[in-house]
Amino acid sequence: MSPWMIQKSEELNFGTILEHSLIEEDVQPLNFKAHPRMHWWYKDEYLPDHRQRPLVEWRDYDKGLPSDVKSKEFRAQVHTMYRRIQGLVRMLQSQPRPPGFRVLKCEGTFHAFDERCYGIVYSFPNSQSAPIRLHYLLKGGGATGLRPPHIGQRLILAKTLAACVQIVHVSGWVHKGLNSYDILFFTMTNSLSDSDYGEPYIVGFRYSREDEPGVHTRGTASFDETKHYQHPRYREGSSMFKKEFDYYSLGLVLLEIGVWECLSNIYNHAKRLEFTPWEMKGEYMNICDSHLLERIGPTYYEVTKTCLQAAEVDSELSGKEIDRLVDFQRDVVEKLESCRF
């Protein structure tokens, strides 16, 4: 981290700041469709016995930063980014931890000045094995020979994810990147069949921000598949991100869980490339009608469509902020809790 950022961090009493040089990428080959990038964190010394597995999320500098790293403009913009990342760390580290807050323990952050990025470091819950992406476990995601979980397991997974999203929003933040690639499971073994669907972890917070007027981060750096989870209005750049766009992303994940297939498997990938985001939204709504209702029941079906339709009316016309949160509690969280199997 640059001396300037160390000085500013001390002045502002930021959260836990880690040493970048103590974190290195694991060079062992890995299937990135199944697992996120793996790293080693040498917590005390450069000794194998003192290292542990972390999850590291990388946040590149915003586009448009001045090229002169010594300029006041560059320092001011980098400083603003760092403040927001530290605010995210404080939110993730907040105590007491709300029940149902299914996020990994955030150990802190580091500034990789020479690489023009930041890193957010999370510890694994109880295992050193590579975490498994939900997307990989779904039909069409890459795993083979796995039996789909029964409806009861899928309902528990959906309830857990919805409750976690609500906690993030009540905390005053928006996630901005919900998708089945960033929902992880940890096992004590490397066996996919050992995944506990009642204990998912939501990750992918690197572009999250406070849900306040005038606060923004750049659009998520999504690769081709994850961009399909973004609401059409956000993808086309016609609106700042809002909570309802997280609801839409959650609705697509609920659709995947309900039919136990990844989005690219639910709808032909080649045809998706021909459709606009709005046309794809309509197709996903049709799939809810034709497949989800019969596979998992009317309540789950209604909740999923509620999420997909959440941003159809501008939230500024829907009343006070508390009303929006209560609607999500009533129409999504409580309805999912009422589902029985």
Short mmCIF file of C-alpha atoms in Angstrom, two decimals:
data_model
loop_
_atom_site.label_atom_id
_atom_site.label_comp_id
_atom_site.label_asym_id
_atom_site.label_seq_id
_atom_site.Cartn_x
_atom_site.Cartn_y
_atom_site.Cartn_z
CA MET A 1 0.00 0.00 0.00
CA SER A 2 1.29 3.46 -0.81
CA PRO A 3 2.59 5.62 2.11
CA TRP A 4 -0.07 8.19 1.27
CA MET A 5 -2.87 5.65 1.70
CA ILE A 6 -1.37 4.40 4.99
CA GLN A 7 -1.37 7.95 6.31
CA LYS A 8 -4.96 8.54 5.20
CA SER A 9 -6.08 5.21 6.65
CA GLU A 10 -4.70 6.12 10.05
CA GLU A 11 -6.30 9.57 9.92
CA LEU A 12 -9.74 8.14 9.17
CA ASN A 13 -9.58 5.17 11.54
CA PHE A 14 -10.39 2.68 8.80
CA GLY A 15 -11.06 -0.98 9.43
CA THR A 16 -8.58 -3.83 9.26
CA ILE A 17 -5.86 -3.11 6.70
CA LEU A 18 -3.88 -6.13 5.53
CA GLU A 19 -0.47 -6.43 3.95
CA HIS A 20 -0.74 -7.24 0.26
CA SER A 21 2.60 -9.05 0.15
CA LEU A 22 1.31 -11.72 2.55
CA ILE A 23 -1.31 -12.88 0.03
CA GLU A 24 -0.40 -14.94 -3.00
CA GLU A 25 -2.40 -16.75 -5.66
CA ASP A 26 -2.41 -20.54 -5.57
CA VAL A 27 -0.90 -21.67 -8.86
CA GLN A 28 -2.47 -25.13 -8.75
CA PRO A 29 -4.81 -25.67 -11.73
CA LEU A 30 -8.47 -25.25 -10.90
CA ASN A 31 -11.80 -25.46 -12.71
CA PHE A 32 -12.99 -21.86 -12.49
CA LYS A 33 -16.51 -22.83 -13.54
CA ALA A 34 -16.72 -24.78 -10.30
CA HIS A 35 -14.54 -22.70 -7.96
CA PRO A 36 -13.38 -19.10 -7.51
CA ARG A 37 -9.68 -18.26 -7.71
CA MET A 38 -7.76 -19.64 -4.76
CA HIS A 39 -5.12 -17.88 -2.67
CA TRP A 40 -2.87 -18.37 0.32
CA TRP A 41 -2.71 -15.88 3.19
CA TYR A 42 0.39 -15.91 5.38
CA LYS A 43 -1.13 -14.42 8.50
CA ASP A 44 2.06 -14.17 10.57
CA GLU A 45 5.12 -15.38 8.72
CA TYR A 46 6.07 -16.82 5.34
CA LEU A 47 5.75 -20.37 6.64
CA PRO A 48 3.39 -23.10 5.38
CA ASP A 49 2.14 -23.72 8.92
CA HIS A 50 1.12 -20.07 9.24
CA ARG A 51 -0.95 -19.82 6.10
CA GLN A 52 -4.63 -20.33 5.46
CA ARG A 53 -7.07 -20.27 2.58
CA PRO A 54 -8.90 -16.97 2.05
CA LEU A 55 -11.32 -15.81 -0.57
CA VAL A 56 -10.00 -12.63 -2.21
CA GLU A 57 -12.29 -10.32 -4.19
CA TRP A 58 -10.49 -7.86 -6.44
CA ARG A 59 -11.79 -4.35 -7.07
CA ASP A 60 -10.07 -2.58 -9.96
CA TYR A 61 -9.69 1.18 -10.03
CA ASP A 62 -12.59 3.01 -11.63
CA LYS A 63 -12.23 3.88 -15.29
CA GLY A 64 -11.36 7.46 -16.10
CA LEU A 65 -8.85 7.99 -13.30
CA PRO A 66 -6.17 10.58 -14.17
CA SER A 67 -2.97 9.01 -15.46
CA ASP A 68 -0.80 11.10 -13.14
CA VAL A 69 -0.79 9.15 -9.87
CA LYS A 70 0.68 12.16 -8.05
CA SER A 71 -2.10 14.54 -9.07
CA LYS A 72 -4.65 15.80 -6.56
CA GLU A 73 -7.48 14.51 -8.76
CA PHE A 74 -6.06 10.97 -8.81
CA ARG A 75 -5.53 10.95 -5.05
CA ALA A 76 -9.00 12.32 -4.36
CA GLN A 77 -10.74 9.70 -6.52
CA VAL A 78 -8.69 6.80 -5.17
CA HIS A 79 -9.32 8.06 -1.66
CA THR A 80 -13.09 8.10 -2.30
CA MET A 81 -12.99 4.52 -3.60
CA TYR A 82 -11.02 3.39 -0.59
CA ARG A 83 -13.44 5.02 1.84
CA ARG A 84 -16.33 3.13 0.22
CA ILE A 85 -14.49 -0.18 0.33
CA GLN A 86 -13.71 0.36 3.99
CA GLY A 87 -17.37 1.18 4.59
CA LEU A 88 -18.25 -2.17 3.02
CA VAL A 89 -15.72 -3.92 5.25
CA ARG A 90 -17.23 -2.31 8.34
CA MET A 91 -20.71 -3.44 7.27
CA LEU A 92 -19.52 -7.01 6.71
CA GLN A 93 -17.66 -6.99 10.04
CA SER A 94 -20.51 -5.45 12.03
CA GLN A 95 -21.36 -7.06 15.35
CA PRO A 96 -23.54 -8.55 16.63
CA ARG A 97 -23.95 -10.54 13.45
CA PRO A 98 -27.62 -10.82 12.42
CA PRO A 99 -28.94 -14.38 12.26
CA GLY A 100 -29.22 -15.42 8.64
CA PHE A 101 -26.44 -13.10 7.42
CA ARG A 102 -24.85 -15.69 5.14
CA VAL A 103 -21.64 -13.91 4.20
CA LEU A 104 -18.08 -14.97 4.88
CA LYS A 105 -16.12 -13.41 7.73
CA CYS A 106 -14.38 -10.35 6.28
CA GLU A 107 -10.81 -10.13 7.55
CA GLY A 108 -10.03 -6.75 5.99
CA THR A 109 -8.75 -5.16 2.82
CA PHE A 110 -5.50 -4.22 1.12
CA HIS A 111 -4.48 -1.71 -1.51
CA ALA A 112 -2.40 -3.11 -4.37
CA PHE A 113 -1.18 0.28 -5.52
CA ASP A 114 1.12 -0.96 -8.28
CA GLU A 115 -1.64 -3.18 -9.69
CA ARG A 116 -4.22 -0.38 -9.48
CA CYS A 117 -6.73 -2.37 -7.48
CA TYR A 118 -7.93 -3.28 -4.01
CA GLY A 119 -8.47 -6.66 -2.43
CA ILE A 120 -11.15 -7.70 0.06
CA VAL A 121 -10.16 -10.76 2.09
CA TYR A 122 -12.57 -13.30 3.59
CA SER A 123 -11.75 -16.37 5.66
CA PHE A 124 -13.25 -19.79 4.94
CA PRO A 125 -15.84 -20.94 7.52
CA ASN A 126 -14.40 -24.33 8.49
CA SER A 127 -12.67 -25.89 5.53
CA GLN A 128 -9.57 -25.52 3.41
CA SER A 129 -11.15 -27.22 0.40
CA ALA A 130 -12.12 -25.11 -2.61
CA PRO A 131 -15.63 -23.61 -2.31
CA ILE A 132 -18.16 -24.78 -4.88
CA ARG A 133 -20.30 -22.43 -6.94
CA LEU A 134 -24.07 -22.98 -6.97
CA HIS A 135 -23.99 -22.45 -10.73
CA TYR A 136 -21.72 -25.47 -11.20
CA LEU A 137 -24.14 -27.72 -9.28
CA LEU A 138 -27.14 -26.77 -11.42
CA LYS A 139 -28.06 -28.80 -14.48
CA GLY A 140 -26.00 -27.45 -17.36
CA GLY A 141 -23.47 -25.79 -15.04
CA GLY A 142 -20.75 -28.38 -15.50
CA ALA A 143 -21.15 -30.99 -12.78
CA THR A 144 -22.10 -34.47 -13.95
CA GLY A 145 -23.64 -37.44 -12.20
CA LEU A 146 -25.26 -35.38 -9.43
CA ARG A 147 -28.85 -35.94 -8.42
CA PRO A 148 -30.80 -32.69 -8.03
CA PRO A 149 -31.65 -31.83 -4.41
CA HIS A 150 -35.20 -32.56 -3.39
CA ILE A 151 -37.75 -29.75 -3.22
CA GLY A 152 -37.30 -29.33 0.52
CA GLN A 153 -33.59 -28.62 0.12
CA ARG A 154 -34.27 -26.16 -2.68
CA LEU A 155 -36.84 -24.29 -0.60
CA ILE A 156 -34.41 -24.01 2.32
CA LEU A 157 -31.75 -22.64 -0.03
CA ALA A 158 -34.16 -20.07 -1.48
CA LYS A 159 -35.35 -18.95 1.97
CA THR A 160 -31.79 -18.56 3.19
CA LEU A 161 -30.72 -16.45 0.21
CA ALA A 162 -33.78 -14.16 0.39
CA ALA A 163 -33.23 -13.56 4.12
CA CYS A 164 -29.58 -12.67 3.51
CA VAL A 165 -30.45 -10.20 0.75
CA GLN A 166 -32.92 -8.52 3.06
CA ILE A 167 -30.25 -8.12 5.76
CA VAL A 168 -27.90 -6.49 3.25
CA HIS A 169 -30.62 -4.02 2.27
CA VAL A 170 -31.73 -3.28 5.84
CA SER A 171 -28.05 -2.55 6.55
CA GLY A 172 -28.28 0.24 3.98
CA TRP A 173 -26.41 -1.43 1.12
CA VAL A 174 -27.12 -2.89 -2.31
CA HIS A 175 -25.21 -5.92 -3.57
CA LYS A 176 -25.22 -5.09 -7.32
CA GLY A 177 -24.06 -8.49 -8.53
CA LEU A 178 -26.27 -11.34 -7.32
CA ASN A 179 -25.89 -14.47 -9.45
CA SER A 180 -25.45 -18.20 -8.96
CA TYR A 181 -21.69 -17.98 -9.62
CA ASP A 182 -21.30 -15.93 -6.44
CA ILE A 183 -23.21 -18.29 -4.17
CA LEU A 184 -20.75 -20.72 -2.61
CA PHE A 185 -20.84 -23.93 -0.60
CA PHE A 186 -18.03 -25.26 1.57
CA THR A 187 -17.49 -28.94 2.28
CA MET A 188 -15.08 -30.81 4.52
CA THR A 189 -14.21 -32.91 1.48
CA ASN A 190 -13.91 -32.18 -2.23
CA SER A 191 -17.08 -34.13 -2.96
CA LEU A 192 -19.82 -32.14 -4.67
CA SER A 193 -22.45 -34.41 -3.12
CA ASP A 194 -21.48 -33.13 0.34
CA SER A 195 -22.74 -29.61 -0.40
CA ASP A 196 -25.11 -28.44 2.35
CA TYR A 197 -27.86 -26.49 0.59
CA GLY A 198 -28.94 -24.98 3.90
CA GLU A 199 -25.57 -23.22 4.32
CA PRO A 200 -24.85 -21.10 1.25
CA TYR A 201 -22.62 -18.03 1.35
CA ILE A 202 -23.23 -14.95 -0.78
CA VAL A 203 -20.05 -13.33 -2.09
CA GLY A 204 -19.29 -10.89 -4.92
CA PHE A 205 -19.54 -7.67 -2.86
CA ARG A 206 -16.66 -5.85 -4.58
CA TYR A 207 -18.94 -3.39 -6.40
CA SER A 208 -21.53 -3.06 -3.63
CA ARG A 209 -22.33 0.39 -2.30
CA GLU A 210 -24.46 2.25 0.20
CA ASP A 211 -28.05 2.75 -0.92
CA GLU A 212 -28.03 6.53 -0.56
CA PRO A 213 -28.69 9.43 -2.94
CA GLY A 214 -25.54 10.61 -4.70
CA VAL A 215 -23.54 7.48 -3.87
CA HIS A 216 -22.50 5.34 -6.80
CA THR A 217 -19.90 2.87 -7.94
CA ARG A 218 -19.15 1.94 -11.50
CA GLY A 219 -21.15 -0.81 -13.16
CA THR A 220 -20.14 -4.30 -12.23
CA ALA A 221 -17.28 -5.86 -14.17
CA SER A 222 -19.36 -8.83 -15.19
CA PHE A 223 -18.30 -11.45 -17.68
CA ASP A 224 -20.72 -12.55 -20.37
CA GLU A 225 -22.75 -14.97 -18.27
CA THR A 226 -23.20 -12.91 -15.09
CA LYS A 227 -24.39 -9.84 -16.97
CA HIS A 228 -27.60 -11.73 -17.79
CA TYR A 229 -28.56 -11.48 -14.10
CA GLN A 230 -28.66 -7.68 -14.26
CA HIS A 231 -31.95 -5.87 -14.73
CA PRO A 232 -32.51 -4.58 -18.30
CA ARG A 233 -32.77 -0.97 -17.14
CA TYR A 234 -29.37 -1.19 -15.47
CA ARG A 235 -27.78 -3.01 -18.40
CA GLU A 236 -28.92 -0.36 -20.85
CA GLY A 237 -27.66 2.43 -18.56
CA SER A 238 -31.02 4.16 -18.15
CA SER A 239 -31.07 3.99 -14.34
CA MET A 240 -28.80 4.07 -11.32
CA PHE A 241 -28.73 0.82 -9.38
CA LYS A 242 -31.49 0.34 -6.80
CA LYS A 243 -32.67 -2.38 -4.46
CA GLU A 244 -35.28 -3.57 -6.92
CA PHE A 245 -32.50 -4.56 -9.31
CA ASP A 246 -31.12 -6.88 -6.62
CA TYR A 247 -34.63 -8.34 -6.35
CA TYR A 248 -34.62 -9.02 -10.09
CA SER A 249 -31.26 -10.80 -9.84
CA LEU A 250 -32.54 -12.81 -6.89
CA GLY A 251 -35.63 -13.72 -8.93
CA LEU A 252 -33.43 -15.24 -11.64
CA VAL A 253 -31.51 -17.23 -9.03
CA LEU A 254 -34.82 -18.42 -7.57
CA LEU A 255 -35.87 -19.48 -11.07
CA GLU A 256 -32.64 -21.47 -11.44
CA ILE A 257 -33.14 -23.13 -8.04
CA GLY A 258 -36.80 -23.91 -8.74
CA VAL A 259 -36.14 -25.76 -11.99
CA TRP A 260 -32.56 -26.69 -10.94
CA GLU A 261 -31.01 -25.51 -14.19
CA CYS A 262 -28.64 -22.63 -14.90
CA LEU A 263 -29.92 -19.73 -17.00
CA SER A 264 -27.93 -20.74 -20.06
CA ASN A 265 -29.53 -24.17 -19.85
CA ILE A 266 -33.03 -22.84 -19.20
CA TYR A 267 -32.92 -20.85 -22.40
CA ASN A 268 -30.85 -21.63 -25.47
CA HIS A 269 -27.57 -19.69 -25.29
CA ALA A 270 -27.45 -18.90 -29.00
CA LYS A 271 -30.94 -17.40 -29.00
CA ARG A 272 -30.13 -15.35 -25.90
CA LEU A 273 -27.45 -13.55 -27.91
CA GLU A 274 -30.07 -12.47 -30.44
CA PHE A 275 -32.51 -11.06 -27.87
CA THR A 276 -32.44 -7.72 -26.10
CA PRO A 277 -32.31 -7.78 -22.27
CA TRP A 278 -35.99 -6.80 -22.23
CA GLU A 279 -36.91 -9.66 -24.54
CA MET A 280 -34.98 -12.09 -22.33
CA LYS A 281 -36.82 -10.78 -19.27
CA GLY A 282 -40.07 -11.62 -21.04
CA GLU A 283 -38.79 -15.10 -21.89
CA TYR A 284 -37.85 -15.76 -18.26
CA MET A 285 -41.33 -14.66 -17.17
CA ASN A 286 -42.81 -17.12 -19.68
CA ILE A 287 -40.60 -19.91 -18.33
CA CYS A 288 -41.92 -19.17 -14.85
CA ASP A 289 -45.43 -19.71 -16.20
CA SER A 290 -44.64 -22.85 -18.18
CA HIS A 291 -42.16 -24.67 -15.90
CA LEU A 292 -41.80 -23.22 -12.42
CA LEU A 293 -45.43 -23.43 -11.31
CA GLU A 294 -45.73 -27.16 -11.98
CA ARG A 295 -42.31 -28.05 -10.59
CA ILE A 296 -42.29 -26.30 -7.22
CA GLY A 297 -45.75 -24.89 -6.50
CA PRO A 298 -47.78 -21.65 -6.59
CA THR A 299 -46.23 -19.75 -3.67
CA TYR A 300 -42.65 -20.12 -4.88
CA TYR A 301 -43.84 -19.26 -8.38
CA GLU A 302 -45.52 -16.05 -7.13
CA VAL A 303 -42.44 -15.01 -5.15
CA THR A 304 -40.16 -15.49 -8.16
CA LYS A 305 -42.42 -13.42 -10.42
CA THR A 306 -42.68 -10.73 -7.74
CA CYS A 307 -38.89 -10.40 -7.76
CA LEU A 308 -38.72 -10.31 -11.54
CA GLN A 309 -41.40 -7.59 -11.66
CA ALA A 310 -40.05 -5.55 -8.73
CA ALA A 311 -38.53 -2.75 -10.82
CA GLU A 312 -41.38 -2.32 -13.30
CA VAL A 313 -42.72 0.69 -11.36
CA ASP A 314 -40.27 3.43 -10.39
CA SER A 315 -39.60 3.07 -6.66
CA GLU A 316 -39.73 6.87 -6.17
CA LEU A 317 -43.49 6.60 -6.74
CA SER A 318 -44.04 3.77 -4.29
CA GLY A 319 -43.80 5.66 -1.02
CA LYS A 320 -41.30 5.70 1.80
CA GLU A 321 -38.19 3.56 1.95
CA ILE A 322 -39.58 1.56 4.86
CA ASP A 323 -42.57 0.57 2.70
CA ARG A 324 -40.25 -1.00 0.11
CA LEU A 325 -38.50 -3.06 2.77
CA VAL A 326 -41.78 -4.19 4.28
CA ASP A 327 -43.01 -5.25 0.83
CA PHE A 328 -39.95 -7.46 0.35
CA GLN A 329 -40.43 -8.89 3.83
CA ARG A 330 -44.10 -9.62 3.19
CA ASP A 331 -44.09 -10.62 -0.48
CA VAL A 332 -40.80 -12.51 -0.63
CA VAL A 333 -39.28 -13.49 2.72
CA GLU A 334 -42.52 -14.35 4.54
CA LYS A 335 -44.10 -16.07 1.55
CA LEU A 336 -41.03 -18.27 1.09
CA GLU A 337 -41.13 -19.10 4.78
CA SER A 338 -44.74 -20.25 4.32
CA CYS A 339 -43.73 -22.79 1.67
CA ARG A 340 -44.01 -26.35 2.92
CA PHE A 341 -42.80 -29.64 1.47
#
